[in-house]
Amino acid sequence: MNKNLYHVLGLSKDASEAEIKSAYRKLARKYHPDLNKDNKDAAEKFKEISCAYDILGDKEKRRKYDNNEIDSDGKPTGFGAGGFGAGNPFGQGGGNPFGQGNAYYSTGGGDFDFSSIFGEDIFSQFTGGRGGFQGGFGTSARRPRKGEDISYTMRIDFLSAARGDEKTVNINGKNINVKIPAGTVDGQTLRLKGLGQPSPNGGSAGDVLITLNVDSHPYFCLDGNNVLMELPITFKEAVLGAKVTVPTITGKVAVNIPAYASSGEKLRLKGKGVKNGDQIITLKIIAPKKSDTALEQALRQMPDENIRNF
């Protein structure tokens, strides 16, 4: 199947998670096989929207689909074979979204909670009560479900991200200690298992997903595990050489500038980066800001030197 999953649910690509969930529930009620027993087209439509929601209703699968990493069947782009199985949100069995046996559902197929689609009141339409479909989903609908995940965004400074740190955040009235790993980059997401919303029916709690926004630094940046910085030096330091103090992510150190250094020349501080990476310093010669007659005369007395080969 090669189709636009957003169009299957009647949505645009920028639809929110809530809009995707709402559209799926509405269509699932409309096309459910038990409400359309003599309509084969409805059964096929129900399979189609279920497959679409299996991908768009999952953050990671949706990201991969939007980036063309998987197709509308949930298969990796460019390869994969088989039927409905890999993209089946309700259990195993080729072409059957509810497991083996009955064409639409069976007592042993999958662990999908249909009350999440219809609401518990819809079961009374088929059973006269709230226990579940007779001969159908019964025990499956009452199985424990994982609680909802909580998404949270945290802003941290460059040094906390580079060195690693621990921050305390308050989510839903609870203080949570967040360990930030060394070398964290902007946009990285941390998953804190079991700290999300509780399950509505005795299952495990959801997770907390924390997206880290890292502030830029006035003179540091990261290149993998290496820390990069540009070091301004004077004309005098460049010609005569010097010992200068430079910052690192763990403190200041002394660095020797070799005589007759050039702009763009690099110095390497071993082990001063992230997780045993290095700090790489690029020299940048800064000309004097004020007129210096003695310097000008000395330079005029120097012999001309050809440093260009063009």
XYZ file of N, CA, C and O in Angstrom, residues 8 29 48 100 142 146 148 157 188 191 199 219 233 266 279:
60
model
N -5.713 9.424 4.612
C -6.574 8.326 5.060
C -7.402 8.750 6.273
O -8.579 8.405 6.390
N -15.286 4.360 14.824
C -16.702 4.161 15.162
C -17.540 3.982 13.907
O -18.448 3.151 13.843
N -7.689 -0.036 6.887
C -6.854 1.035 6.357
C -6.600 2.125 7.391
O -5.466 2.557 7.595
N -5.609 -14.030 14.767
C -6.026 -15.143 13.956
C -7.483 -15.487 14.233
O -8.071 -15.071 15.206
N -9.897 -5.391 28.776
C -9.656 -5.047 30.179
C -8.198 -5.221 30.579
O -7.862 -5.062 31.735
N -0.532 0.883 29.484
C 0.499 1.801 29.967
C -0.058 3.220 30.044
O -0.858 3.640 29.202
N -0.047 7.441 29.973
C 0.401 8.377 28.936
C 1.802 8.917 29.255
O 2.157 9.112 30.415
N 22.517 25.327 29.932
C 23.658 26.066 29.402
C 24.652 25.104 28.749
O 24.609 23.886 28.970
N 18.433 17.003 21.886
C 18.476 15.619 22.359
C 17.338 15.371 23.345
O 16.964 16.253 24.131
N 14.668 9.988 28.046
C 13.462 9.256 28.452
C 13.622 8.781 29.900
O 14.556 8.045 30.219
N -1.217 4.480 34.866
C -2.128 3.726 34.007
C -3.554 3.883 34.511
O -3.800 3.954 35.721
N 32.331 31.430 23.274
C 33.548 31.070 22.549
C 33.780 29.572 22.393
O 34.751 29.160 21.765
N 45.040 36.504 19.182
C 46.387 36.817 19.679
C 46.859 38.114 19.014
O 46.419 38.470 17.919
N 46.416 25.757 14.317
C 45.639 25.102 15.370
C 46.551 24.518 16.450
O 47.615 23.972 16.150
N 40.460 19.650 23.111
C 40.084 21.027 22.806
C 41.007 21.519 21.695
O 42.226 21.421 21.808
